[in-house]
Short mmCIF file of C-alpha atoms in Angstrom, two decimals:
data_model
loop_
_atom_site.label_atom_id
_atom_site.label_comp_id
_atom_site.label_asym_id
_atom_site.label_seq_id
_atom_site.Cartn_x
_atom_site.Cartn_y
_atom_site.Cartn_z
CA UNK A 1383 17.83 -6.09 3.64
CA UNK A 1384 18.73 -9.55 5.09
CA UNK A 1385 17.93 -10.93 8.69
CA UNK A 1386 18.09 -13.67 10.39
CA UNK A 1387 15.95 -15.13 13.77
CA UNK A 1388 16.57 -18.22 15.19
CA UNK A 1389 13.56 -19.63 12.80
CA UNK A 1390 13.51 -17.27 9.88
CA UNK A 1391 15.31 -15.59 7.03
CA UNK A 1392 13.96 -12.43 5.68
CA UNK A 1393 15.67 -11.88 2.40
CA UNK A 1394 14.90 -9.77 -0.47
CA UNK A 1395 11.55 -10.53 -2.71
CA UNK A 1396 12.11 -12.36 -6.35
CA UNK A 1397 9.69 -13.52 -8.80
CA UNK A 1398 10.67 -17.24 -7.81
CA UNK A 1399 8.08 -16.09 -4.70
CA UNK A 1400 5.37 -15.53 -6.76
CA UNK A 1401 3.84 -19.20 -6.04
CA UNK A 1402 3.82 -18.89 -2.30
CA UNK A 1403 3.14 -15.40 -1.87
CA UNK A 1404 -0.18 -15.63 -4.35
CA UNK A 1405 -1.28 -18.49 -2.19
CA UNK A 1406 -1.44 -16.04 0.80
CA UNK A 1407 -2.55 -12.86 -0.91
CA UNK A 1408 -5.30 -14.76 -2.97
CA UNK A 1409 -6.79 -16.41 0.23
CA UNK A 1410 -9.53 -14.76 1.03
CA UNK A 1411 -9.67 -15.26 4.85
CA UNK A 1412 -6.02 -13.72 4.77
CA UNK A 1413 -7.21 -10.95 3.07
CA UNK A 1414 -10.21 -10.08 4.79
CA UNK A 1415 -9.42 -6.61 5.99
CA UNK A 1416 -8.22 -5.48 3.00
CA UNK A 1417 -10.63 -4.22 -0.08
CA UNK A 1418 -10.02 -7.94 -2.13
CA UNK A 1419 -7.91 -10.68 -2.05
CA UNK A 1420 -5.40 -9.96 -4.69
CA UNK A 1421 -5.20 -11.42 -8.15
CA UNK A 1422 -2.23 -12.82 -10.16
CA UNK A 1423 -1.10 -9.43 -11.38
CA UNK A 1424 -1.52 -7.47 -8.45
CA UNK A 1425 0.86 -9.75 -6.62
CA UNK A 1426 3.54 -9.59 -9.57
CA UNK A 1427 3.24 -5.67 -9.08
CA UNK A 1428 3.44 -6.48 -5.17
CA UNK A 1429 6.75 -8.12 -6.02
CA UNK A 1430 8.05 -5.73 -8.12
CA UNK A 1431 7.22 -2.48 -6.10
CA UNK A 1432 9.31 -4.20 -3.47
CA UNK A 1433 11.92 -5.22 -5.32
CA UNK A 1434 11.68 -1.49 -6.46
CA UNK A 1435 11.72 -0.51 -2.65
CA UNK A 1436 14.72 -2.56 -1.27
CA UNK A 1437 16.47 -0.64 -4.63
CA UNK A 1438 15.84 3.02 -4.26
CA UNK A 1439 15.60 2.60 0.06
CA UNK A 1440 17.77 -0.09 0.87
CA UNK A 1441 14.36 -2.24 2.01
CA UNK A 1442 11.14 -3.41 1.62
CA UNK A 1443 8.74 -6.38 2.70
CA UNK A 1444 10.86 -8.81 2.21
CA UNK A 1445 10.20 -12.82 2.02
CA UNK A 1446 9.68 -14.19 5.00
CA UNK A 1447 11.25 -18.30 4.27
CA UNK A 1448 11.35 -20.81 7.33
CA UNK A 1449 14.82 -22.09 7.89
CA UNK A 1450 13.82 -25.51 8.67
CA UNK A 1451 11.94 -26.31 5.24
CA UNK A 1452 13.13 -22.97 3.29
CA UNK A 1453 10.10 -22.65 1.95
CA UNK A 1454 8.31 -18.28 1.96
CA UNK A 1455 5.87 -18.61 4.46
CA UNK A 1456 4.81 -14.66 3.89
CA UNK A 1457 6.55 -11.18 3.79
CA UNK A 1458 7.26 -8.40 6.32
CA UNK A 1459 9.71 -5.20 6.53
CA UNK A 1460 9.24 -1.61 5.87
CA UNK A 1461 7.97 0.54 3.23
CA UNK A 1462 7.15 4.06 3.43
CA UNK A 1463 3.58 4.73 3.95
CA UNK A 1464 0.71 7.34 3.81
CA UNK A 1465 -0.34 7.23 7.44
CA UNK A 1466 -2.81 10.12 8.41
CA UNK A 1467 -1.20 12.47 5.44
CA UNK A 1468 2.40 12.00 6.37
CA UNK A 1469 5.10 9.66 4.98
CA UNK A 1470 6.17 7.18 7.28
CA UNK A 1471 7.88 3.94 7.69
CA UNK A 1472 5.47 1.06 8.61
CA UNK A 1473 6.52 -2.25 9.81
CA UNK A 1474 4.18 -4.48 7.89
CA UNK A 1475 3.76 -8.34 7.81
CA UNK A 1476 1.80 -11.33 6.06
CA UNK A 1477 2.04 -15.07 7.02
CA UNK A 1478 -0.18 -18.29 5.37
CA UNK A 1479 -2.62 -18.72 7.56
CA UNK A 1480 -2.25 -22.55 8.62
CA UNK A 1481 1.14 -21.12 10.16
CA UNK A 1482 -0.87 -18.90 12.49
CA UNK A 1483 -0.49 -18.35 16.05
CA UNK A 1484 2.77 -19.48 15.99
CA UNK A 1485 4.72 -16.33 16.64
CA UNK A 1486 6.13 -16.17 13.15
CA UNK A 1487 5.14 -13.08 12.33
CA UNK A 1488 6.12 -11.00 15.73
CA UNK A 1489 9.32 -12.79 15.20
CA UNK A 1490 9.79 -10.97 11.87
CA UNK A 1491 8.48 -8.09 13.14
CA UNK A 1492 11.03 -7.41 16.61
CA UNK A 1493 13.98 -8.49 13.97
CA UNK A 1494 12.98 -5.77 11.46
CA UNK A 1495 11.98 -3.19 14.08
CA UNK A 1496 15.49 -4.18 15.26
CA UNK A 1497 17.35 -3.77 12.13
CA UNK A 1498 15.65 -0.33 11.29
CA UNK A 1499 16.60 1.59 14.75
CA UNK A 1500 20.17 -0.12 14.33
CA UNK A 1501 20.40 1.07 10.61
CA UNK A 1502 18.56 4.03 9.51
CA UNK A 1503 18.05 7.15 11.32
CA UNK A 1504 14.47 7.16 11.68
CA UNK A 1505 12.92 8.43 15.08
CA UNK A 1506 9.81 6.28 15.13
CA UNK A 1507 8.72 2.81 13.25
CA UNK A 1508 4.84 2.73 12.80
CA UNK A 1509 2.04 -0.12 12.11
CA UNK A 1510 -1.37 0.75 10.71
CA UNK A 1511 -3.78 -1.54 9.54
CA UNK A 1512 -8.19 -1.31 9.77
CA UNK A 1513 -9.18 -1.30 13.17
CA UNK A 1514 -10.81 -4.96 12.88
CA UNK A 1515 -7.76 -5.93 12.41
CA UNK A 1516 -6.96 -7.92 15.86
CA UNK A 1517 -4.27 -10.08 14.45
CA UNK A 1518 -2.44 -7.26 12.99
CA UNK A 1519 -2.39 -4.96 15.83
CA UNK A 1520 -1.98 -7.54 18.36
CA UNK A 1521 1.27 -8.04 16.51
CA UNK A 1522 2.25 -4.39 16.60
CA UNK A 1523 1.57 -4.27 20.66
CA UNK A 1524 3.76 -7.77 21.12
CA UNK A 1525 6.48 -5.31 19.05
CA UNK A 1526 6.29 -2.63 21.61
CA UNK A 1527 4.42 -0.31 19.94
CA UNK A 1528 1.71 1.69 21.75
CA UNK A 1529 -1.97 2.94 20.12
CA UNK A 1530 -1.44 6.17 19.08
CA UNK A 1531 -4.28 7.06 17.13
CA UNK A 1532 -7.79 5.96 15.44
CA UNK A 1533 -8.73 8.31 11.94
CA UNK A 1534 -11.31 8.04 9.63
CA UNK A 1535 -10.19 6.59 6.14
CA UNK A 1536 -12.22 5.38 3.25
CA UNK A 1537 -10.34 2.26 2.52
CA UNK A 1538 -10.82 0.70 6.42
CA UNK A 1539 -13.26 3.33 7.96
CA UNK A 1540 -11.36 3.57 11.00
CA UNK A 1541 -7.00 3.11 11.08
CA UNK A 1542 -5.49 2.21 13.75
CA UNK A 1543 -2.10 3.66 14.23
CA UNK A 1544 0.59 1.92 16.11
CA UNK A 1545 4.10 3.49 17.14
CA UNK A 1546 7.10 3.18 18.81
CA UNK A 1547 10.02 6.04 19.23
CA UNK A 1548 13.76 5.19 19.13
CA UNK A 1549 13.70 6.05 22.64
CA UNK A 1550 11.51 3.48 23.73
CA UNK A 1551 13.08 0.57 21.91
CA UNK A 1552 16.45 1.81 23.98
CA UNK A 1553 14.75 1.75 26.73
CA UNK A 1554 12.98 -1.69 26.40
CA UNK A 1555 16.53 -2.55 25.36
CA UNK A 1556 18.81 -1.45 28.10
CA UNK A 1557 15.47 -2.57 30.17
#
């Protein structure tokens, strides 16, 4: 999977990434509503299960790079998820933190939401993330997705589950 936004190129994850991604993933303020920050191997095997994604599905997160400098300033895209028991596809995004509050990641976001309705066949694109999560699912609402439901897990307590159908991103778009 490959897009392109007026400020950003999401291309597929390589190793070459490692460097920038670990320096988001091992930051602990990024990673705060998550169990840990994540060490040097569990971002190789982040890598590699998305490399492993955009093979067997045709995407994945995928590096997020700014076209100005070119530098991978986080990830985003899809991979299929356990959300409340059922396998979906979540929209799901990371950016360093001192590029914050810039937009970047909603940017990323609308573009893969985009490419996903125009082509795959699913019927809905989710977001779920621990219900702390403000950044995250402030995000997911600037996307168009709606609340759709709050559930009890061990791993955030509470999930918040964001949505949107097809029919609503046709709607927003012919809008």
């Amino acid at each position: 999977m490959k897009i392109e936004t007026e400020r950003l190129l999401l291309r597929p994850m390589e190793q070459k990434d490692f460097d920038a991604l670990y320096a988001i993933f091992s930051d602990a303020e990024t990673m705060r509503h998550y169990p840990h920050p994540f060490d040097e191997k569990k971002v190789h095997s982040w890598i590699n299960w998305n490399i492993e994604n955009e093979r067997v599905f045709g995407f994945g997160l995928c590096a997020v790079v700014l076209k100005e400098t070119g530098e991978v300033i986080g990830d985003c895209g899809c991979t299929m998820q356990m959300i409340h028991d059922t396998i979906k596809p979540e929209i799901g995004y990371h950016i360093r933190k001192d590029l914050w509050r810039k937009g970047f990641a909603t940017e990323a976001a609308r573009a893969v939401k985009d490419f996903l309705f125009e082509n795959t066949t699913f019927n809905a694109l989710y977001t779920y993330c621990k219900y702390t999560n403000v950044p995250s699912y402030s995000v997911a609402v600037k996307n168009g997705m709606k609340h759709i439901e709050d559930y009890p897990e061990e791993k955030n307590e509470v999930t918040s589950v964001y949505a949107i159908t097809r029919e609503e991103w046709k709607a927003r778009a012919n809008g």
